[in-house]
mmCIF file of C-alpha atoms and ligand atoms in Angstrom:
data_model
loop_
_atom_site.group_PDB
_atom_site.id
_atom_site.type_symbol
_atom_site.label_atom_id
_atom_site.label_comp_id
_atom_site.label_asym_id
_atom_site.label_seq_id
_atom_site.Cartn_x
_atom_site.Cartn_y
_atom_site.Cartn_z
ATOM 1 C CA ASP A 1 0.277 0.143 0.105
ATOM 2 C CA VAL A 2 2.269 2.909 -1.370
ATOM 3 C CA GLY A 3 -0.712 5.568 -0.780
ATOM 4 C CA LEU A 4 -3.339 7.119 -2.966
ATOM 5 C CA ASN A 5 -1.583 10.192 -4.090
ATOM 6 C CA ALA A 6 1.797 7.804 -4.991
ATOM 7 C CA LEU A 7 -0.768 5.853 -7.339
ATOM 8 C CA ALA A 8 -2.211 9.127 -8.482
ATOM 9 C CA GLN A 9 0.994 10.609 -9.370
ATOM 10 C CA ARG A 10 1.998 7.248 -11.039
ATOM 11 C CA ALA A 11 -1.075 7.432 -13.091
ATOM 12 C CA GLY A 12 -0.039 11.110 -14.411
ATOM 13 C CA LYS A 13 -2.262 13.347 -12.180
ATOM 14 C CA LEU A 14 -1.130 16.205 -9.992
ATOM 15 C CA TRP A 15 -2.589 14.773 -6.997
ATOM 16 C CA PHE A 16 -4.823 12.563 -4.901
ATOM 17 C CA GLY A 17 -6.132 15.237 -2.393
ATOM 18 C CA THR A 18 -8.746 15.650 0.483
ATOM 19 C CA ALA A 19 -10.580 18.490 1.972
ATOM 20 C CA ALA A 20 -9.641 19.528 5.927
ATOM 21 C CA ASP A 21 -11.637 21.572 8.372
ATOM 22 C CA ILE A 22 -8.403 23.282 10.208
ATOM 23 C CA PRO A 23 -7.660 25.143 12.185
ATOM 24 C CA GLY A 24 -9.820 25.345 15.266
ATOM 25 C CA THR A 25 -11.795 22.057 14.809
ATOM 26 C CA ASP A 26 -11.384 18.979 16.721
ATOM 27 C CA GLU A 27 -9.277 17.229 13.910
ATOM 28 C CA THR A 28 -6.617 20.154 14.352
ATOM 29 C CA THR A 29 -5.010 18.317 17.249
ATOM 30 C CA ASP A 30 -6.149 14.751 16.458
ATOM 31 C CA ALA A 31 -2.401 12.697 16.167
ATOM 32 C CA ALA A 32 -4.181 10.014 14.095
ATOM 33 C CA TYR A 33 -5.963 12.281 11.909
ATOM 34 C CA LEU A 34 -3.233 14.466 11.204
ATOM 35 C CA LYS A 35 -0.938 11.330 10.717
ATOM 36 C CA ILE A 36 -2.986 10.393 7.748
ATOM 37 C CA LEU A 37 -3.701 13.903 6.600
ATOM 38 C CA GLU A 38 0.127 14.871 6.394
ATOM 39 C CA ASN A 39 1.613 12.225 4.690
ATOM 40 C CA PRO A 40 2.158 13.065 0.928
ATOM 41 C CA ALA A 41 2.067 9.254 0.104
ATOM 42 C CA ASN A 42 -1.516 9.951 1.033
ATOM 43 C CA PHE A 43 -2.302 13.315 -0.203
ATOM 44 C CA GLY A 44 -1.018 15.353 -2.261
ATOM 45 C CA GLU A 45 -3.200 18.530 -2.168
ATOM 46 C CA ILE A 46 -5.306 19.693 0.451
ATOM 47 C CA THR A 47 -8.327 21.964 0.233
ATOM 48 C CA PRO A 48 -9.274 24.045 3.234
ATOM 49 C CA ALA A 49 -13.001 23.058 3.881
ATOM 50 C CA ASN A 50 -14.020 26.481 5.168
ATOM 51 C CA ALA A 51 -10.640 28.449 6.308
ATOM 52 C CA MET A 52 -10.365 30.970 3.368
ATOM 53 C CA LYS A 53 -14.074 31.492 3.177
ATOM 54 C CA PHE A 54 -15.598 34.846 3.140
ATOM 55 C CA MET A 55 -16.824 34.703 6.603
ATOM 56 C CA TYR A 56 -13.737 34.135 7.956
ATOM 57 C CA THR A 57 -11.190 35.976 5.633
ATOM 58 C CA GLU A 58 -13.462 39.028 5.531
ATOM 59 C CA PRO A 59 -15.491 39.014 8.871
ATOM 60 C CA GLU A 60 -15.807 42.884 8.658
ATOM 61 C CA GLN A 61 -15.653 45.050 5.908
ATOM 62 C CA ASN A 62 -12.250 45.390 4.665
ATOM 63 C CA VAL A 63 -10.902 43.889 7.891
ATOM 64 C CA PHE A 64 -8.896 41.033 6.782
ATOM 65 C CA ASN A 65 -8.003 37.526 8.419
ATOM 66 C CA TYR A 66 -5.731 35.067 6.916
ATOM 67 C CA THR A 67 -4.779 32.961 9.842
ATOM 68 C CA GLY A 68 -6.812 30.160 8.988
ATOM 69 C CA GLY A 69 -5.847 29.990 5.177
ATOM 70 C CA ASP A 70 -2.239 30.484 6.047
ATOM 71 C CA TYR A 71 -2.381 27.802 8.745
ATOM 72 C CA VAL A 72 -3.527 25.148 6.166
ATOM 73 C CA LEU A 73 -0.801 26.765 3.480
ATOM 74 C CA ASN A 74 1.681 26.215 6.337
ATOM 75 C CA LEU A 75 0.784 22.547 7.022
ATOM 76 C CA ALA A 76 0.415 21.561 3.271
ATOM 77 C CA GLU A 77 3.892 23.307 2.229
ATOM 78 C CA ARG A 78 5.684 21.469 5.194
ATOM 79 C CA HIS A 79 4.883 18.404 3.566
ATOM 80 C CA GLY A 80 4.990 19.216 0.038
ATOM 81 C CA GLN A 81 1.390 19.047 -0.421
ATOM 82 C CA ARG A 82 -0.295 21.643 -2.780
ATOM 83 C CA VAL A 83 -3.465 23.727 -1.833
ATOM 84 C CA ARG A 84 -6.464 24.465 -4.120
ATOM 85 C CA CYS A 85 -7.749 27.657 -2.680
ATOM 86 C CA HIS A 86 -11.533 27.941 -1.803
ATOM 87 C CA ASN A 87 -13.388 29.847 -2.756
ATOM 88 C CA LEU A 88 -13.933 33.691 -3.531
ATOM 89 C CA VAL A 89 -17.664 34.112 -4.237
ATOM 90 C CA TRP A 90 -20.470 31.885 -3.056
ATOM 91 C CA ALA A 91 -23.839 32.275 -1.797
ATOM 92 C CA SER A 92 -23.132 30.757 1.536
ATOM 93 C CA GLN A 93 -20.770 31.464 4.751
ATOM 94 C CA LEU A 94 -20.669 35.291 3.801
ATOM 95 C CA SER A 95 -19.891 37.940 6.368
ATOM 96 C CA ASP A 96 -22.749 39.450 8.288
ATOM 97 C CA PHE A 97 -22.019 42.969 6.555
ATOM 98 C CA VAL A 98 -22.550 41.390 3.438
ATOM 99 C CA ASN A 99 -25.782 39.470 4.213
ATOM 100 C CA ASN A 100 -27.172 42.757 5.923
ATOM 101 C CA GLY A 101 -25.904 45.586 4.005
ATOM 102 C CA ASN A 102 -28.165 47.783 1.845
ATOM 103 C CA TRP A 103 -26.392 47.554 -1.442
ATOM 104 C CA THR A 104 -26.420 48.894 -4.829
ATOM 105 C CA LYS A 105 -25.084 47.118 -7.884
ATOM 106 C CA GLU A 106 -22.291 49.406 -7.675
ATOM 107 C CA SER A 107 -21.400 49.025 -3.927
ATOM 108 C CA LEU A 108 -21.709 45.411 -3.808
ATOM 109 C CA THR A 109 -19.663 44.852 -6.832
ATOM 110 C CA ALA A 110 -17.082 46.939 -4.977
ATOM 111 C CA VAL A 111 -17.036 44.911 -1.643
ATOM 112 C CA MET A 112 -16.774 41.695 -4.168
ATOM 113 C CA ARG A 113 -13.857 43.311 -6.179
ATOM 114 C CA ASN A 114 -12.040 44.287 -2.893
ATOM 115 C CA HIS A 115 -12.586 41.048 -1.402
ATOM 116 C CA ILE A 116 -11.101 39.005 -4.258
ATOM 117 C CA PHE A 117 -8.178 41.317 -4.772
ATOM 118 C CA HIS A 118 -7.029 41.453 -0.834
ATOM 119 C CA VAL A 119 -7.682 37.267 -0.444
ATOM 120 C CA VAL A 120 -5.880 36.655 -4.057
ATOM 121 C CA GLN A 121 -3.032 38.788 -3.376
ATOM 122 C CA HIS A 122 -2.408 37.667 0.050
ATOM 123 C CA PHE A 123 -2.451 33.958 -0.829
ATOM 124 C CA GLY A 124 -1.065 34.715 -4.031
ATOM 125 C CA ARG A 125 1.096 31.908 -6.055
ATOM 126 C CA ARG A 126 0.778 29.628 -2.553
ATOM 127 C CA CYS A 127 -2.661 28.873 -4.077
ATOM 128 C CA TYR A 128 -2.410 25.876 -6.905
ATOM 129 C CA SER A 129 -5.813 27.291 -8.204
ATOM 130 C CA TRP A 130 -9.083 29.528 -6.859
ATOM 131 C CA ASP A 131 -12.281 28.323 -6.981
ATOM 132 C CA VAL A 132 -13.556 31.848 -8.236
ATOM 133 C CA VAL A 133 -17.355 31.351 -8.184
ATOM 134 C CA ASN A 134 -18.557 28.372 -6.104
ATOM 135 C CA GLU A 135 -21.989 26.695 -6.700
ATOM 136 C CA ALA A 136 -23.590 29.624 -8.885
ATOM 137 C CA LEU A 137 -26.426 27.576 -10.938
ATOM 138 C CA ASN A 138 -29.737 26.115 -10.287
ATOM 139 C CA GLY A 139 -30.454 22.026 -11.570
ATOM 140 C CA ASP A 140 -32.250 23.686 -14.570
ATOM 141 C CA GLY A 141 -29.037 26.003 -15.319
ATOM 142 C CA THR A 142 -30.370 29.235 -14.296
ATOM 143 C CA PHE A 143 -28.398 31.291 -11.765
ATOM 144 C CA SER A 144 -29.309 30.599 -8.269
ATOM 145 C CA SER A 145 -30.382 33.504 -6.210
ATOM 146 C CA SER A 146 -27.930 34.786 -4.070
ATOM 147 C CA ILE A 147 -26.838 38.382 -2.578
ATOM 148 C CA TRP A 148 -24.537 38.331 -5.472
ATOM 149 C CA TYR A 149 -27.041 37.220 -8.340
ATOM 150 C CA ASP A 150 -30.005 38.923 -6.590
ATOM 151 C CA THR A 151 -27.969 42.522 -6.322
ATOM 152 C CA ILE A 152 -25.635 42.346 -9.275
ATOM 153 C CA GLY A 153 -27.135 40.441 -12.050
ATOM 154 C CA GLU A 154 -25.302 37.911 -13.949
ATOM 155 C CA ASP A 155 -22.526 40.022 -14.519
ATOM 156 C CA TYR A 156 -21.316 39.301 -10.823
ATOM 157 C CA PHE A 157 -20.350 36.048 -12.304
ATOM 158 C CA TYR A 158 -18.052 37.205 -15.088
ATOM 159 C CA LEU A 159 -16.802 39.987 -13.077
ATOM 160 C CA ALA A 160 -15.656 37.697 -10.090
ATOM 161 C CA PHE A 161 -13.193 35.809 -12.849
ATOM 162 C CA GLN A 162 -12.089 39.497 -14.310
ATOM 163 C CA TYR A 163 -11.296 40.591 -10.831
ATOM 164 C CA ALA A 164 -9.220 37.489 -9.804
ATOM 165 C CA GLN A 165 -7.347 37.381 -12.909
ATOM 166 C CA GLU A 166 -6.525 41.123 -12.722
ATOM 167 C CA ALA A 167 -5.595 40.650 -9.274
ATOM 168 C CA LEU A 168 -3.106 37.516 -10.136
ATOM 169 C CA ALA A 169 -1.692 39.817 -13.292
ATOM 170 C CA GLU A 170 -0.812 42.663 -10.876
ATOM 171 C CA ILE A 171 1.500 40.326 -8.544
ATOM 172 C CA HIS A 172 2.685 38.468 -11.722
ATOM 173 C CA ALA A 173 0.793 34.989 -10.382
ATOM 174 C CA ASN A 174 -0.780 34.376 -13.725
ATOM 175 C CA ASP A 175 -0.156 30.693 -13.186
ATOM 176 C CA VAL A 176 -2.594 30.269 -10.525
ATOM 177 C CA LYS A 177 -5.729 28.334 -12.151
ATOM 178 C CA LEU A 178 -9.107 30.097 -12.189
ATOM 179 C CA TYR A 179 -11.994 27.402 -11.603
ATOM 180 C CA TYR A 180 -15.792 27.383 -11.584
ATOM 181 C CA ASN A 181 -16.767 24.758 -8.995
ATOM 182 C CA ASP A 182 -20.188 23.413 -8.662
ATOM 183 C CA TYR A 183 -22.251 19.946 -7.941
ATOM 184 C CA GLY A 184 -24.472 18.186 -10.382
ATOM 185 C CA ILE A 185 -22.258 19.075 -13.516
ATOM 186 C CA GLU A 186 -20.669 15.703 -13.565
ATOM 187 C CA ASN A 187 -23.246 14.369 -15.797
ATOM 188 C CA PRO A 188 -24.669 15.277 -19.109
ATOM 189 C CA GLY A 189 -27.853 17.672 -18.680
ATOM 190 C CA THR A 190 -29.069 21.122 -18.569
ATOM 191 C CA LYS A 191 -26.878 22.221 -15.766
ATOM 192 C CA ALA A 192 -23.668 20.684 -17.596
ATOM 193 C CA ASP A 193 -24.877 22.623 -20.662
ATOM 194 C CA ALA A 194 -25.045 26.091 -18.549
ATOM 195 C CA VAL A 195 -21.551 25.552 -17.603
ATOM 196 C CA HIS A 196 -20.408 25.395 -21.181
ATOM 197 C CA ASN A 197 -22.382 28.356 -21.931
ATOM 198 C CA LEU A 198 -20.660 30.450 -18.928
ATOM 199 C CA VAL A 199 -17.182 29.481 -20.076
ATOM 200 C CA LYS A 200 -18.354 30.843 -23.646
ATOM 201 C CA GLU A 201 -19.540 33.706 -22.306
ATOM 202 C CA LEU A 202 -16.230 34.417 -20.222
ATOM 203 C CA ARG A 203 -14.279 33.849 -23.557
ATOM 204 C CA LYS A 204 -16.427 36.304 -25.406
ATOM 205 C CA ARG A 205 -15.390 39.115 -22.841
ATOM 206 C CA ASP A 206 -11.934 37.880 -22.952
ATOM 207 C CA ILE A 207 -11.830 36.774 -19.310
ATOM 208 C CA ARG A 208 -9.828 33.673 -18.173
ATOM 209 C CA ILE A 209 -11.002 30.441 -16.948
ATOM 210 C CA ASP A 210 -8.850 27.629 -16.501
ATOM 211 C CA GLY A 211 -10.979 24.671 -15.126
ATOM 212 C CA ILE A 212 -13.823 23.035 -14.119
ATOM 213 C CA GLY A 213 -14.352 21.855 -10.303
ATOM 214 C CA LEU A 214 -16.516 18.673 -10.508
ATOM 215 C CA GLU A 215 -17.926 18.397 -6.795
ATOM 216 C CA SER A 216 -18.936 14.652 -7.211
ATOM 217 C CA HIS A 217 -21.052 14.526 -3.940
ATOM 218 C CA PHE A 218 -22.853 11.225 -4.855
ATOM 219 C CA GLU A 219 -25.021 8.836 -2.850
ATOM 220 C CA VAL A 220 -24.506 5.031 -2.540
ATOM 221 C CA GLY A 221 -26.099 3.110 -5.686
ATOM 222 C CA PHE A 222 -26.969 6.368 -7.690
ATOM 223 C CA THR A 223 -23.923 7.936 -9.075
ATOM 224 C CA PRO A 224 -23.558 8.590 -12.581
ATOM 225 C CA SER A 225 -22.466 5.921 -14.908
ATOM 226 C CA LEU A 226 -18.919 5.838 -15.800
ATOM 227 C CA GLN A 227 -19.865 6.830 -19.510
ATOM 228 C CA ASP A 228 -21.633 10.171 -18.214
ATOM 229 C CA GLN A 229 -19.137 10.962 -15.989
ATOM 230 C CA LEU A 230 -16.274 10.631 -18.610
ATOM 231 C CA SER A 231 -18.425 12.054 -21.415
ATOM 232 C CA THR A 232 -18.812 15.211 -19.484
ATOM 233 C CA LYS A 233 -15.448 15.488 -18.476
ATOM 234 C CA GLN A 234 -14.236 15.311 -22.130
ATOM 235 C CA GLY A 235 -16.625 17.834 -22.963
ATOM 236 C CA TYR A 236 -15.272 20.347 -20.572
ATOM 237 C CA ILE A 237 -11.767 19.316 -21.868
ATOM 238 C CA ALA A 238 -13.064 19.952 -25.252
ATOM 239 C CA LEU A 239 -13.343 23.960 -24.482
ATOM 240 C CA GLY A 240 -9.778 23.655 -23.782
ATOM 241 C CA LEU A 241 -10.091 23.568 -19.978
ATOM 242 C CA ASP A 242 -8.844 21.368 -17.318
ATOM 243 C CA VAL A 243 -11.083 19.166 -15.289
ATOM 244 C CA ALA A 244 -10.453 18.212 -11.424
ATOM 245 C CA ILE A 245 -12.793 15.878 -9.109
ATOM 246 C CA THR A 246 -12.985 18.766 -6.235
ATOM 247 C CA GLU A 247 -15.227 17.355 -3.561
ATOM 248 C CA LEU A 248 -15.756 13.592 -3.831
ATOM 249 C CA ASP A 249 -17.683 11.571 -1.574
ATOM 250 C CA VAL A 250 -20.486 9.082 -1.862
ATOM 251 C CA ARG A 251 -22.995 8.723 1.285
ATOM 252 C CA PHE A 252 -25.448 6.292 2.412
ATOM 253 C CA THR A 253 -28.885 8.333 2.921
ATOM 254 C CA GLN A 254 -29.702 5.762 5.680
ATOM 255 C CA ALA A 255 -27.853 3.177 7.968
ATOM 256 C CA PRO A 256 -26.409 0.945 8.294
ATOM 257 C CA TYR A 257 -22.975 2.551 6.746
ATOM 258 C CA TYR A 258 -20.953 -0.345 7.317
ATOM 259 C CA ASP A 259 -22.658 -3.782 5.976
ATOM 260 C CA ALA A 260 -20.479 -5.533 3.754
ATOM 261 C CA ALA A 261 -23.157 -5.063 0.717
ATOM 262 C CA GLY A 262 -23.481 -1.489 1.150
ATOM 263 C CA GLU A 263 -19.679 -1.038 1.272
ATOM 264 C CA LYS A 264 -18.856 -3.070 -1.775
ATOM 265 C CA GLN A 265 -21.621 -0.672 -3.582
ATOM 266 C CA GLN A 266 -19.903 1.997 -2.461
ATOM 267 C CA ALA A 267 -16.528 0.852 -3.478
ATOM 268 C CA GLN A 268 -17.599 0.626 -6.856
ATOM 269 C CA ASP A 269 -19.120 4.045 -6.921
ATOM 270 C CA TYR A 270 -15.805 5.510 -6.225
ATOM 271 C CA TYR A 271 -14.260 3.623 -8.304
ATOM 272 C CA THR A 272 -16.488 4.568 -11.070
ATOM 273 C CA SER A 273 -15.826 8.383 -10.724
ATOM 274 C CA VAL A 274 -11.784 7.816 -9.955
ATOM 275 C CA SER A 275 -11.904 5.579 -13.503
ATOM 276 C CA SER A 276 -13.461 8.584 -15.324
ATOM 277 C CA CYS A 277 -10.717 10.904 -14.189
ATOM 278 C CA ILE A 278 -8.137 8.300 -15.500
ATOM 279 C CA GLU A 279 -9.692 7.901 -18.682
ATOM 280 C CA ALA A 280 -10.235 11.204 -19.350
ATOM 281 C CA GLY A 281 -6.506 11.809 -19.529
ATOM 282 C CA PRO A 282 -4.168 13.988 -18.118
ATOM 283 C CA LYS A 283 -6.711 17.383 -18.429
ATOM 284 C CA CYS A 284 -8.214 15.317 -15.448
ATOM 285 C CA ILE A 285 -5.775 16.844 -13.310
ATOM 286 C CA GLY A 286 -6.410 15.218 -9.755
ATOM 287 C CA ILE A 287 -8.832 13.887 -7.575
ATOM 288 C CA THR A 288 -9.744 15.508 -4.242
ATOM 289 C CA VAL A 289 -12.441 13.982 -1.534
ATOM 290 C CA TRP A 290 -14.342 15.997 0.930
ATOM 291 C CA ASP A 291 -13.157 15.090 4.071
ATOM 292 C CA PHE A 292 -11.244 11.347 4.023
ATOM 293 C CA ASP A 293 -12.837 10.046 7.027
ATOM 294 C CA ASP A 294 -16.597 9.268 8.306
ATOM 295 C CA LYS A 295 -14.789 10.320 11.957
ATOM 296 C CA TYR A 296 -15.055 14.335 11.150
ATOM 297 C CA SER A 297 -17.204 14.255 7.578
ATOM 298 C CA TRP A 298 -19.373 17.380 6.995
ATOM 299 C CA VAL A 299 -22.035 14.884 5.929
ATOM 300 C CA PRO A 300 -24.129 14.125 9.052
ATOM 301 C CA TYR A 301 -24.430 17.653 9.723
ATOM 302 C CA THR A 302 -25.899 18.836 6.706
ATOM 303 C CA PHE A 303 -28.228 15.827 5.924
ATOM 304 C CA ALA A 304 -29.790 14.345 9.096
ATOM 305 C CA GLY A 305 -29.441 10.510 9.193
ATOM 306 C CA GLN A 306 -26.992 10.142 6.439
ATOM 307 C CA GLY A 307 -23.396 9.161 6.498
ATOM 308 C CA GLY A 308 -20.555 6.925 6.041
ATOM 309 C CA ALA A 309 -19.632 8.761 3.072
ATOM 310 C CA ASP A 310 -15.720 8.523 3.278
ATOM 311 C CA ILE A 311 -12.743 6.303 2.487
ATOM 312 C CA TYR A 312 -11.692 5.830 5.970
ATOM 313 C CA ASN A 313 -14.424 5.053 8.575
ATOM 314 C CA ALA A 314 -14.901 6.864 12.058
ATOM 315 C CA THR A 315 -11.717 5.015 13.289
ATOM 316 C CA LEU A 316 -9.772 6.176 10.502
ATOM 317 C CA GLN A 317 -9.635 2.430 9.476
ATOM 318 C CA ALA A 318 -9.348 2.437 5.331
ATOM 319 C CA LYS A 319 -12.644 0.973 3.886
ATOM 320 C CA PRO A 320 -13.337 -1.084 0.785
ATOM 321 C CA ALA A 321 -13.622 2.516 -1.319
ATOM 322 C CA TYR A 322 -9.923 3.106 -0.399
ATOM 323 C CA TYR A 323 -8.716 -0.074 -2.075
ATOM 324 C CA ALA A 324 -11.235 0.404 -4.984
ATOM 325 C CA ILE A 325 -9.749 3.812 -5.627
ATOM 326 C CA ALA A 326 -6.257 2.303 -5.779
ATOM 327 C CA ASP A 327 -7.430 -0.272 -8.027
ATOM 328 C CA ALA A 328 -8.839 2.298 -9.991
ATOM 329 C CA LEU A 329 -5.623 4.530 -10.192
ATOM 330 C CA GLN A 330 -3.802 1.474 -11.349
ATOM 331 C CA GLY A 331 -6.263 0.765 -14.068
ATOM 332 C CA LYS A 332 -7.177 -2.684 -12.398
HETATM 333 O O1 G3I B 401 -16.914 27.839 12.894
HETATM 334 C C1 G3I B 401 -18.038 27.558 13.669
HETATM 335 C C2 G3I B 401 -17.839 27.339 15.156
HETATM 336 O O2 G3I B 401 -17.375 28.282 15.853
HETATM 337 C C3 G3I B 401 -18.913 26.722 15.997
HETATM 338 O O3 G3I B 401 -18.684 26.278 17.183
HETATM 339 C C4 G3I B 401 -19.421 25.220 15.172
HETATM 340 C C5 G3I B 401 -20.723 24.817 15.885
HETATM 341 O O4 G3I B 401 -21.558 24.220 14.963
HETATM 342 O O5 G3I B 401 -19.948 25.715 13.980
HETATM 343 C C6 G3I B 401 -18.580 26.169 12.944
HETATM 344 O O6 G3I B 401 -18.984 26.541 11.818
HETATM 345 C C7 G3I B 401 -19.337 25.688 10.926
HETATM 346 C C8 G3I B 401 -17.984 25.383 9.642
HETATM 347 O O7 G3I B 401 -18.373 24.143 8.855
HETATM 348 C C9 G3I B 401 -16.830 25.174 10.299
HETATM 349 O O8 G3I B 401 -16.447 23.949 10.954
HETATM 350 C C10 G3I B 401 -20.515 25.746 10.311
HETATM 351 O O9 G3I B 401 -21.382 25.590 11.384
HETATM 352 C C11 G3I B 401 -20.846 24.399 9.107
HETATM 353 O O10 G3I B 401 -22.165 25.045 8.863
HETATM 354 C C12 G3I B 401 -19.904 24.551 8.083
HETATM 355 O O11 G3I B 401 -19.847 23.706 7.453
HETATM 356 C C13 G3I B 401 -19.137 23.490 6.320
HETATM 357 C C14 G3I B 401 -20.432 23.867 4.914
HETATM 358 O O12 G3I B 401 -19.422 23.689 3.691
HETATM 359 C C15 G3I B 401 -20.786 24.953 5.133
HETATM 360 O O13 G3I B 401 -21.629 24.868 3.810
HETATM 361 C C16 G3I B 401 -18.640 22.083 5.956
HETATM 362 O O14 G3I B 401 -17.609 22.223 7.043
HETATM 363 C C17 G3I B 401 -17.715 22.411 4.670
HETATM 364 O O15 G3I B 401 -17.313 20.920 4.344
HETATM 365 C C18 G3I B 401 -18.842 22.441 3.373
HETATM 366 O O16 G3I B 401 -18.015 22.648 2.114
HETATM 367 C C19 G3I B 401 -18.971 22.548 1.216
HETATM 368 C C20 G3I B 401 -18.348 23.482 0.180
HETATM 369 O O17 G3I B 401 -17.468 24.739 0.293
HETATM 370 C C21 G3I B 401 -19.094 23.765 -1.410
HETATM 371 N N1 G3I B 401 -19.335 22.277 -1.753
HETATM 372 C C22 G3I B 401 -20.011 21.743 -0.902
HETATM 373 C C23 G3I B 401 -19.605 21.274 0.514
HETATM 374 C C24 G3I B 401 -20.093 20.136 1.514
HETATM 375 O O18 G3I B 401 -21.554 21.088 1.977
#
C-alpha cells in the first residue's frame, strides 16, 4: 500500500487530495487524523473546507483575517502538498456585513472586487488554483438566488473571474488557475450545458477561466455511470479547460453505513468516478475527496441521518472504497 497520492501521480495526475476543516476544529489536534492527512503519499493536495471562505477571511468590511488560510498553507507546504484555494464568491458562509448590507449593484460590486483583490493577492502563488465562483447555478441551469446575483445580476459571475485575473496579474501570478466549482455538473444535462455557456460568455468577454471543478457529492448506488462521468469531463476538456474532481464523497442516505453489501456498492461508486478521471487523461488533473474520514465528515451535519460517505471509517481505518480507488488509479 504505497498511498493513493503516490498511485495518482504514477497515473499522471497532479494529486489525490482531501478537504480538511482546520484550524480550530477537533481534527486540528487529533494526532491519528493528522498522521494520515500530513503524509504526502496519501494526499498531494489539501483544500481548506472553510478557512478561506468569505466569513473567515473578511469578517468585517475591509478587515481581513488570513490566519486560517495561512495555517492550512503552512501545513501543506511543510509536507510538499499543494492547496486548491476555496472559495472567493459563493452564496453561503458570507459575513454579516454582506448579508445585512443595503447594497446597490455598484457598491456590492466594489465589495466583491475588494475581497477578491485582497484575498487573492495575500495568498498569491501559494494557491495552485482558486475556486473563483462556487455553486452559482440551479439544477435547471439558471443562476441561483444569492446576494451577488440578486443585487448585481449575472455580471457578478464574469466580474468575479475578471477581478481574480486582474489581481493575479498585478502580482505576476498568472499561473494560479481560475476554476468554476459546482455539483450536479458531473453528468450530461441542462446544468452541464449551462456551464459550457458560462465558459463561452467568459471567452466572449476575453476573461480567463482555466478549469471546472466537479464536486462529485454522490449517493451510494446512485452515482452517474462511467460513460456519463467520462463524456461530461471530455466535454469540458474539449473547451480547452482542465477538470478536477474536487469534493468526491459517496454517502449512505440511511444506516447501516458499514454492512458488507453497502460498502461494496460504495467502493464500486468511488471506482467509477476515479476511473472516469483516469480515462479522461491528463486534462483531468486530480481527484480530491471532501473529508477523507467518517469521523469528521461534513455529511451528518448537513443531511440528518446520512453518513458513512468517506474512504476511511470513524476509527480512521481504510474502507473497501479506499482499495477500489487504489485499483482504479492503477487501471485494474
Ligand atoms: O466555526 C463555527 C464554530 O465556531 C462553531 O462552534 C461550530 C458549531 O456548529 O460551527 C462552526 O462553523 C461550521 C463550519 O462548517 C466550520 O466547521 C458551520 O456550522 C458549518 O455549517 C460549516 O459547514 C461547512 C459547509 O461547507 C457550509 O456550507 C462544511 O464544514 C464544509 O465541508 C462545507 O463545504 C462545502 C463546500 O464549501 C462547497 N461544496 C459543498 C461542500 C459540502 O457542503
